mmCIF file of C-alpha atoms in Angstrom:
data_model
loop_
_atom_site.group_PDB
_atom_site.id
_atom_site.type_symbol
_atom_site.label_atom_id
_atom_site.label_comp_id
_atom_site.label_asym_id
_atom_site.label_seq_id
_atom_site.Cartn_x
_atom_site.Cartn_y
_atom_site.Cartn_z
ATOM 1 C CA MET A 1 -12.866 -28.570 -59.981
ATOM 2 C CA PRO A 2 -13.583 -26.544 -57.068
ATOM 3 C CA SER A 3 -11.831 -27.407 -53.398
ATOM 4 C CA LYS A 4 -14.060 -28.936 -51.086
ATOM 5 C CA ARG A 5 -15.004 -26.369 -48.521
ATOM 6 C CA ILE A 6 -14.406 -27.607 -44.902
ATOM 7 C CA ARG A 7 -17.277 -26.459 -42.470
ATOM 8 C CA GLY A 8 -16.672 -26.585 -38.706
ATOM 9 C CA GLY A 9 -16.954 -24.393 -35.246
ATOM 10 C CA TYR A 10 -13.208 -24.399 -34.769
ATOM 11 C CA GLN A 11 -13.563 -24.043 -31.237
ATOM 12 C CA SER A 12 -9.729 -24.815 -30.322
ATOM 13 C CA PRO A 13 -7.419 -22.185 -30.975
ATOM 14 C CA PHE A 14 -4.606 -24.407 -31.672
ATOM 15 C CA THR A 15 -3.582 -26.004 -35.226
ATOM 16 C CA ARG A 16 -1.084 -28.354 -36.327
ATOM 17 C CA HIS A 17 0.984 -25.402 -37.835
ATOM 18 C CA GLY A 18 1.101 -22.685 -35.148
ATOM 19 C CA ILE A 19 3.220 -22.766 -31.740
ATOM 20 C CA ARG A 20 1.224 -22.918 -28.792
ATOM 21 C CA LEU A 21 2.335 -19.757 -26.319
ATOM 22 C CA GLY A 22 0.101 -20.775 -23.116
ATOM 23 C CA ASP A 23 2.983 -22.709 -21.675
ATOM 24 C CA ALA A 24 6.013 -20.141 -23.286
ATOM 25 C CA PRO A 25 8.600 -19.384 -20.692
ATOM 26 C CA ARG A 26 8.310 -15.848 -19.685
ATOM 27 C CA LEU A 27 10.236 -12.720 -17.864
ATOM 28 C CA GLY A 28 8.931 -13.533 -14.424
ATOM 29 C CA PHE A 29 5.588 -11.709 -15.651
ATOM 30 C CA THR A 30 2.909 -11.786 -18.024
ATOM 31 C CA THR A 31 1.423 -8.119 -18.702
ATOM 32 C CA PHE A 32 1.294 -4.978 -17.149
ATOM 33 C CA THR A 33 -0.624 -2.491 -15.129
ATOM 34 C CA ILE A 34 -0.196 0.693 -16.940
ATOM 35 C CA HIS A 35 -0.495 3.454 -14.070
ATOM 36 C CA GLU A 36 0.139 6.842 -15.995
ATOM 37 C CA CYS A 37 1.840 8.317 -19.020
ATOM 38 C CA GLY A 38 2.926 11.360 -19.431
ATOM 39 C CA TYR A 39 5.004 13.506 -21.802
ATOM 40 C CA LEU A 40 6.375 17.306 -21.507
ATOM 41 C CA PRO A 41 7.583 18.638 -24.661
ATOM 42 C CA GLN A 42 9.711 21.480 -22.923
ATOM 43 C CA GLY A 43 10.744 19.405 -20.099
ATOM 44 C CA SER A 44 10.779 20.342 -16.462
ATOM 45 C CA ASP A 45 13.263 21.087 -13.586
ATOM 46 C CA TRP A 46 13.707 17.552 -13.292
ATOM 47 C CA ASN A 47 16.296 17.185 -10.215
ATOM 48 C CA HIS A 48 15.003 14.763 -7.693
ATOM 49 C CA PRO A 49 17.380 12.697 -5.463
ATOM 50 C CA GLY A 50 16.479 9.457 -3.661
ATOM 51 C CA VAL A 51 13.690 8.200 -5.827
ATOM 52 C CA LEU A 52 12.259 5.277 -4.632
ATOM 53 C CA SER A 53 8.895 3.772 -5.924
ATOM 54 C CA PRO A 54 7.039 0.502 -5.611
ATOM 55 C CA PHE A 55 6.134 0.899 -9.427
ATOM 56 C CA TRP A 56 8.532 0.570 -12.469
ATOM 57 C CA ARG A 57 9.412 3.603 -14.831
ATOM 58 C CA LEU A 58 10.282 3.869 -18.450
ATOM 59 C CA TYR A 59 12.133 7.011 -19.665
ATOM 60 C CA ARG A 60 12.729 8.583 -23.031
ATOM 61 C CA ASN A 61 14.170 12.059 -23.671
ATOM 62 C CA GLY A 62 13.764 13.904 -27.006
ATOM 63 C CA ALA A 63 17.218 15.255 -26.428
ATOM 64 C CA PRO A 64 20.067 15.087 -24.282
ATOM 65 C CA GLY A 65 21.128 17.142 -21.091
ATOM 66 C CA CYS A 66 19.434 14.689 -18.344
ATOM 67 C CA HIS A 67 20.278 11.505 -16.522
ATOM 68 C CA VAL A 68 19.896 9.204 -14.129
ATOM 69 C CA ARG A 69 22.277 8.555 -11.660
ATOM 70 C CA PHE A 70 22.045 4.783 -9.603
ATOM 71 C CA ARG A 71 25.259 4.279 -7.337
ATOM 72 C CA HIS A 72 28.115 5.475 -9.043
ATOM 73 C CA GLU A 73 26.561 5.094 -12.433
ATOM 74 C CA THR A 74 25.149 7.335 -14.946
ATOM 75 C CA PHE A 75 22.554 6.931 -17.346
ATOM 76 C CA PRO A 76 22.024 9.380 -20.109
ATOM 77 C CA LEU A 77 18.657 10.179 -21.361
ATOM 78 C CA GLN A 78 18.619 10.793 -24.831
ATOM 79 C CA PRO A 79 16.642 10.373 -27.893
ATOM 80 C CA ASP A 80 18.305 7.251 -28.855
ATOM 81 C CA ARG A 81 18.097 5.410 -26.138
ATOM 82 C CA LEU A 82 15.213 3.935 -23.744
ATOM 83 C CA LEU A 83 15.400 3.553 -19.919
ATOM 84 C CA LEU A 84 13.808 0.800 -17.591
ATOM 85 C CA ILE A 85 13.910 1.129 -13.879
ATOM 86 C CA PRO A 86 12.483 -1.668 -12.074
ATOM 87 C CA ASP A 87 10.508 -1.220 -8.539
ATOM 88 C CA ALA A 88 12.565 -0.668 -5.322
ATOM 89 C CA THR A 89 15.523 0.690 -7.287
ATOM 90 C CA PRO A 90 16.993 3.774 -5.607
ATOM 91 C CA PHE A 91 18.312 6.589 -7.938
ATOM 92 C CA ASP A 92 18.670 10.293 -8.542
ATOM 93 C CA CYS A 93 17.532 12.419 -11.321
ATOM 94 C CA VAL A 94 19.778 15.162 -12.889
ATOM 95 C CA CYS A 95 18.822 17.462 -15.328
ATOM 96 C CA GLU A 96 21.006 20.618 -16.533
ATOM 97 C CA THR A 97 18.404 21.666 -19.254
ATOM 98 C CA ARG A 98 15.117 21.375 -20.166
ATOM 99 C CA THR A 99 14.082 18.411 -22.605
ATOM 100 C CA PRO A 100 11.063 16.611 -24.186
ATOM 101 C CA HIS A 101 10.510 14.073 -21.775
ATOM 102 C CA LEU A 102 8.304 10.897 -21.949
ATOM 103 C CA TRP A 103 7.518 8.302 -19.366
ATOM 104 C CA LEU A 104 5.233 5.613 -18.287
ATOM 105 C CA HIS A 105 4.729 4.584 -14.808
ATOM 106 C CA PHE A 106 3.621 0.404 -14.436
ATOM 107 C CA SER A 107 3.973 -2.361 -12.786
ATOM 108 C CA PRO A 108 4.340 -6.191 -14.200
ATOM 109 C CA LEU A 109 2.183 -8.660 -12.966
ATOM 110 C CA GLN A 110 3.630 -11.766 -11.072
ATOM 111 C CA THR A 111 6.721 -10.346 -10.653
ATOM 112 C CA THR A 112 9.633 -12.518 -10.057
ATOM 113 C CA GLY A 113 13.241 -11.743 -8.638
ATOM 114 C CA ALA A 114 14.752 -12.555 -11.989
ATOM 115 C CA PHE A 115 15.252 -8.688 -13.523
ATOM 116 C CA PRO A 116 18.087 -7.183 -11.745
ATOM 117 C CA ARG A 117 17.038 -4.310 -9.558
ATOM 118 C CA ARG A 118 19.248 -1.481 -11.279
ATOM 119 C CA PRO A 119 18.003 0.769 -14.510
ATOM 120 C CA VAL A 120 18.844 -1.153 -17.833
ATOM 121 C CA ALA A 121 19.219 0.965 -21.041
ATOM 122 C CA LEU A 122 17.930 -0.091 -24.491
ATOM 123 C CA THR A 123 18.783 0.987 -27.933
ATOM 124 C CA VAL A 124 15.709 2.805 -29.658
ATOM 125 C CA THR A 125 15.637 0.947 -32.610
ATOM 126 C CA PRO A 126 13.300 1.984 -35.939
ATOM 127 C CA SER A 127 10.267 -0.077 -34.417
ATOM 128 C CA LEU A 128 10.906 1.230 -31.228
ATOM 129 C CA ARG A 129 11.236 5.099 -32.648
ATOM 130 C CA THR A 130 7.922 4.641 -34.285
ATOM 131 C CA LEU A 131 6.187 3.398 -31.330
ATOM 132 C CA VAL A 132 7.481 6.183 -29.451
ATOM 133 C CA GLU A 133 6.250 8.595 -31.616
ATOM 134 C CA ASN A 134 2.876 6.621 -31.692
ATOM 135 C CA LEU A 135 2.469 6.871 -27.685
ATOM 136 C CA ILE A 136 3.395 10.581 -28.042
ATOM 137 C CA ALA A 137 0.988 11.324 -30.317
ATOM 138 C CA ALA A 138 -1.710 9.493 -28.514
ATOM 139 C CA ARG A 139 -0.693 11.445 -25.292
ATOM 140 C CA THR A 140 -0.956 15.014 -26.810
ATOM 141 C CA ALA A 141 -4.288 14.194 -28.789
ATOM 142 C CA ALA A 142 -7.275 15.925 -26.859
ATOM 143 C CA ASP A 143 -8.408 13.743 -23.945
ATOM 144 C CA SER A 144 -11.355 11.480 -24.139
ATOM 145 C CA PRO A 145 -12.115 7.773 -23.652
ATOM 146 C CA LEU A 146 -11.289 6.797 -26.459
ATOM 147 C CA THR A 147 -8.236 8.552 -26.742
ATOM 148 C CA ARG A 148 -7.084 6.886 -23.242
ATOM 149 C CA GLN A 149 -7.906 3.662 -24.740
ATOM 150 C CA HIS A 150 -5.680 4.366 -27.633
ATOM 151 C CA LEU A 151 -3.327 5.670 -25.460
ATOM 152 C CA TYR A 152 -3.309 2.394 -23.082
ATOM 153 C CA HIS A 153 -2.801 0.193 -26.376
ATOM 154 C CA HIS A 154 0.063 2.348 -27.619
ATOM 155 C CA ALA A 155 1.641 1.982 -24.002
ATOM 156 C CA ALA A 156 1.122 -1.843 -24.085
ATOM 157 C CA ALA A 157 2.513 -2.348 -27.283
ATOM 158 C CA LEU A 158 6.081 -0.335 -26.342
ATOM 159 C CA LEU A 159 6.568 -1.828 -23.181
ATOM 160 C CA HIS A 160 5.971 -5.198 -24.870
ATOM 161 C CA SER A 161 8.381 -4.431 -27.699
ATOM 162 C CA ALA A 162 11.268 -3.013 -25.281
ATOM 163 C CA PHE A 163 10.716 -5.987 -23.117
ATOM 164 C CA ALA A 164 11.267 -8.477 -26.123
ATOM 165 C CA GLY A 165 14.498 -6.366 -26.696
ATOM 166 C CA LEU A 166 16.167 -7.876 -23.349
ATOM 167 C CA GLU A 167 18.266 -10.446 -22.500
ATOM 168 C CA ILE A 168 17.340 -11.477 -19.009
ATOM 169 C CA PRO A 169 17.251 -14.564 -17.536
ATOM 170 C CA ILE A 170 13.916 -16.233 -17.785
ATOM 171 C CA ALA A 171 12.416 -17.306 -14.573
ATOM 172 C CA PRO A 172 12.491 -20.792 -13.466
ATOM 173 C CA GLU A 173 9.050 -22.480 -14.432
ATOM 174 C CA ALA A 174 7.061 -23.140 -11.128
ATOM 175 C CA PRO A 175 4.589 -26.039 -10.214
ATOM 176 C CA GLU A 176 1.200 -25.403 -10.991
ATOM 177 C CA ARG A 177 0.154 -25.995 -7.444
ATOM 178 C CA LEU A 178 2.834 -23.277 -6.566
ATOM 179 C CA ASP A 179 1.440 -20.639 -8.882
ATOM 180 C CA ASN A 180 -2.342 -21.362 -7.765
ATOM 181 C CA ILE A 181 -0.837 -20.788 -4.089
ATOM 182 C CA LEU A 182 0.719 -17.683 -5.030
ATOM 183 C CA ARG A 183 -2.293 -16.496 -6.836
ATOM 184 C CA PHE A 184 -4.282 -17.114 -3.899
ATOM 185 C CA LEU A 185 -1.867 -15.198 -1.726
ATOM 186 C CA HIS A 186 -1.730 -12.185 -3.607
ATOM 187 C CA SER A 187 -5.646 -11.886 -3.786
ATOM 188 C CA GLN A 188 -6.040 -12.607 0.008
ATOM 189 C CA LEU A 189 -3.167 -10.129 1.160
ATOM 190 C CA ALA A 190 -5.632 -8.799 4.207
ATOM 191 C CA GLY A 191 -6.931 -12.385 5.099
ATOM 192 C CA ASP A 192 -5.509 -15.407 7.171
ATOM 193 C CA LEU A 193 -2.451 -16.259 5.299
ATOM 194 C CA SER A 194 -1.126 -18.513 8.136
ATOM 195 C CA ASN A 195 1.164 -21.624 7.434
ATOM 196 C CA ALA A 196 -1.883 -23.744 8.033
ATOM 197 C CA VAL A 197 -4.057 -21.942 5.481
ATOM 198 C CA LEU A 198 -1.890 -22.178 2.958
ATOM 199 C CA ALA A 199 -0.725 -25.803 3.552
ATOM 200 C CA ARG A 200 -4.571 -26.765 3.753
ATOM 201 C CA ARG A 201 -5.182 -25.226 0.509
ATOM 202 C CA ALA A 202 -1.865 -26.988 -1.046
ATOM 203 C CA VAL A 203 -3.661 -30.243 0.426
ATOM 204 C CA MET A 204 -0.016 -30.875 2.398
ATOM 205 C CA GLY A 205 0.952 -31.699 6.094
ATOM 206 C CA GLU A 206 2.273 -28.056 7.394
ATOM 207 C CA SER A 207 6.072 -28.923 8.204
ATOM 208 C CA VAL A 208 5.917 -30.686 4.363
ATOM 209 C CA PHE A 209 4.233 -27.356 2.939
ATOM 210 C CA ILE A 210 7.000 -25.329 4.575
ATOM 211 C CA ARG A 211 9.719 -26.875 3.092
ATOM 212 C CA TRP A 212 8.483 -27.408 -0.269
ATOM 213 C CA PHE A 213 7.360 -23.659 -0.329
ATOM 214 C CA LYS A 214 10.679 -22.907 0.512
ATOM 215 C CA GLN A 215 12.588 -25.121 -2.061
ATOM 216 C CA HIS A 216 10.457 -23.502 -4.713
ATOM 217 C CA THR A 217 10.627 -19.494 -3.561
ATOM 218 C CA GLY A 218 13.506 -19.591 -1.565
ATOM 219 C CA SER A 219 11.873 -18.078 1.434
ATOM 220 C CA THR A 220 9.308 -19.372 3.902
ATOM 221 C CA PRO A 221 5.702 -18.641 3.713
ATOM 222 C CA ALA A 222 6.148 -16.385 6.285
ATOM 223 C CA ILE A 223 8.477 -14.433 5.088
ATOM 224 C CA TYR A 224 6.806 -14.382 1.427
ATOM 225 C CA VAL A 225 3.545 -13.119 2.773
ATOM 226 C CA GLN A 226 5.231 -10.587 4.854
ATOM 227 C CA GLN A 227 6.984 -9.300 1.514
ATOM 228 C CA ALA A 228 4.257 -9.293 -0.207
ATOM 229 C CA ARG A 229 2.315 -7.333 2.094
ATOM 230 C CA ALA A 230 4.304 -4.777 2.696
ATOM 231 C CA ASN A 231 5.241 -4.357 -1.270
ATOM 232 C CA HIS A 232 1.354 -3.902 -1.947
ATOM 233 C CA ALA A 233 1.411 -1.560 1.387
ATOM 234 C CA ALA A 234 4.239 0.718 -0.620
ATOM 235 C CA GLN A 235 1.955 0.692 -3.774
ATOM 236 C CA LEU A 236 -0.725 1.915 -1.539
ATOM 237 C CA LEU A 237 1.224 4.303 0.194
ATOM 238 C CA ALA A 238 2.635 5.961 -3.091
ATOM 239 C CA LEU A 239 -0.595 5.744 -5.342
ATOM 240 C CA THR A 240 -3.214 6.558 -2.681
ATOM 241 C CA ASP A 241 -4.120 8.796 -0.203
ATOM 242 C CA HIS A 242 -5.380 6.127 2.247
ATOM 243 C CA THR A 243 -4.393 6.620 5.848
ATOM 244 C CA ILE A 244 -1.534 4.211 6.972
ATOM 245 C CA GLU A 245 -4.183 2.792 9.380
ATOM 246 C CA GLN A 246 -6.292 2.037 6.438
ATOM 247 C CA ILE A 247 -3.426 0.666 4.703
ATOM 248 C CA ALA A 248 -2.151 -1.066 7.263
ATOM 249 C CA ALA A 249 -5.843 -3.022 7.738
ATOM 250 C CA ASP A 250 -6.400 -3.566 3.697
ATOM 251 C CA CYS A 251 -2.635 -5.300 3.868
ATOM 252 C CA GLY A 252 -3.431 -7.878 6.643
ATOM 253 C CA PHE A 253 -1.484 -5.977 9.686
ATOM 254 C CA PRO A 254 -3.364 -6.454 12.824
ATOM 255 C CA ASN A 255 -2.169 -2.620 13.612
ATOM 256 C CA ARG A 256 -0.047 0.070 12.663
ATOM 257 C CA TYR A 257 2.970 -0.456 15.012
ATOM 258 C CA TYR A 258 3.279 -4.103 13.756
ATOM 259 C CA PHE A 259 3.099 -2.567 9.859
ATOM 260 C CA THR A 260 5.713 -0.281 10.887
ATOM 261 C CA ARG A 261 7.857 -2.896 12.268
ATOM 262 C CA VAL A 262 7.700 -5.320 9.130
ATOM 263 C CA PHE A 263 7.404 -2.546 6.533
ATOM 264 C CA ARG A 264 10.828 -1.262 8.113
ATOM 265 C CA ARG A 265 12.262 -4.278 7.632
ATOM 266 C CA HIS A 266 11.513 -5.234 4.077
ATOM 267 C CA LEU A 267 11.601 -1.469 2.897
ATOM 268 C CA GLY A 268 14.141 0.202 5.222
ATOM 269 C CA CYS A 269 12.111 2.805 6.507
ATOM 270 C CA GLY A 270 8.815 3.245 8.196
ATOM 271 C CA PRO A 271 5.401 3.804 5.977
ATOM 272 C CA ALA A 272 5.071 7.699 6.811
ATOM 273 C CA GLU A 273 8.648 8.360 5.676
ATOM 274 C CA TYR A 274 8.382 6.312 2.428
ATOM 275 C CA ARG A 275 5.165 8.037 1.400
ATOM 276 C CA LYS A 276 6.881 11.714 2.198
ATOM 277 C CA ARG A 277 9.913 9.940 -0.189
ATOM 278 C CA GLN A 278 8.019 9.385 -2.979
ATOM 279 C CA VAL A 279 8.197 12.046 -6.283
ATOM 280 C CA ARG A 280 4.944 12.130 -8.172
ATOM 281 C CA ALA A 281 6.808 13.631 -11.156
ATOM 282 C CA GLY A 282 8.024 11.711 -13.829
#
C-alpha cells in the first residue's frame, strides 16, 4: 500500500532532525565583505615595508621564495600554507624571487577582539587546495558579470573553509539589546552618538547605560564610538579617494583638526600619513 503523501507549506525552516544555526557561536563575525581578489602567475617585486591596512588579507604563493615579517617572526609563503593577516596588523613583505601570488583583501562583519592581531598560518588541506585552484581558475577567466559572481562565491568559500579550520576563542555572546545598539551605532557613524542618544535607544538611564556598556564591551560608549569612527575612516582613507575633510564629515567628526587628533590617538599616525603608507598591491 503506497505511503500517504504529506502536504504542507513548510513555512518554517526548522525540523526535528536538524540543528539550528541561527544562534550558533561565531568567531566574532558572521560573513565577509570581499574587496579584491588578485592573482599574478609570475609574481612581482613584492617588497613592501611597513604595511598597515584597515582590511584583512589572505595570501598563498605557488612556490617558495617570499615571506611576511611580523616583529621578529617570519612567515614563509609557499604552496602548502595559507596566511591570514588581520586588519591593523603591521608587517613587511619580503620577496627574493618572483612566484605565483594569490591574494584576497576582505573585511569580516561584526568584528570583535577575539582574533589575535598577528598573522596566522594555515596548512593547505586537499579540500583547501581544491578551493584555491577553483579561485585561481575563476580569477584568470575572462572578465564578465557572471565571472565576477563566480569569483565572489569561490572567494567566500575559501574564506569560510579557512576560518573553519582555526582554533580561536569564540567571542562571548552579547545581550540582544547590546547587539542592537552596536548595529545602530555602526550604521550611524556620521550622526549623533552621544551617551544620551544611545542610552535612550537602550531604554536606560545614562549612568546605568554607561556602566552596562562598559561591562559588556570593556570600553565606555564614548571611546567605543571614537574607535569605530577612526576604524571606518581608516577604511575610507585606504579604499577611496575622498578628501580628508569629506571623510571626517562622513565619520561624524566636526572638523579636520579634531578628526586628526582622534585618528592619531587610535591609529598611531595622522590620516594623511596613514593614507600615504597604504600599499594597494597584493
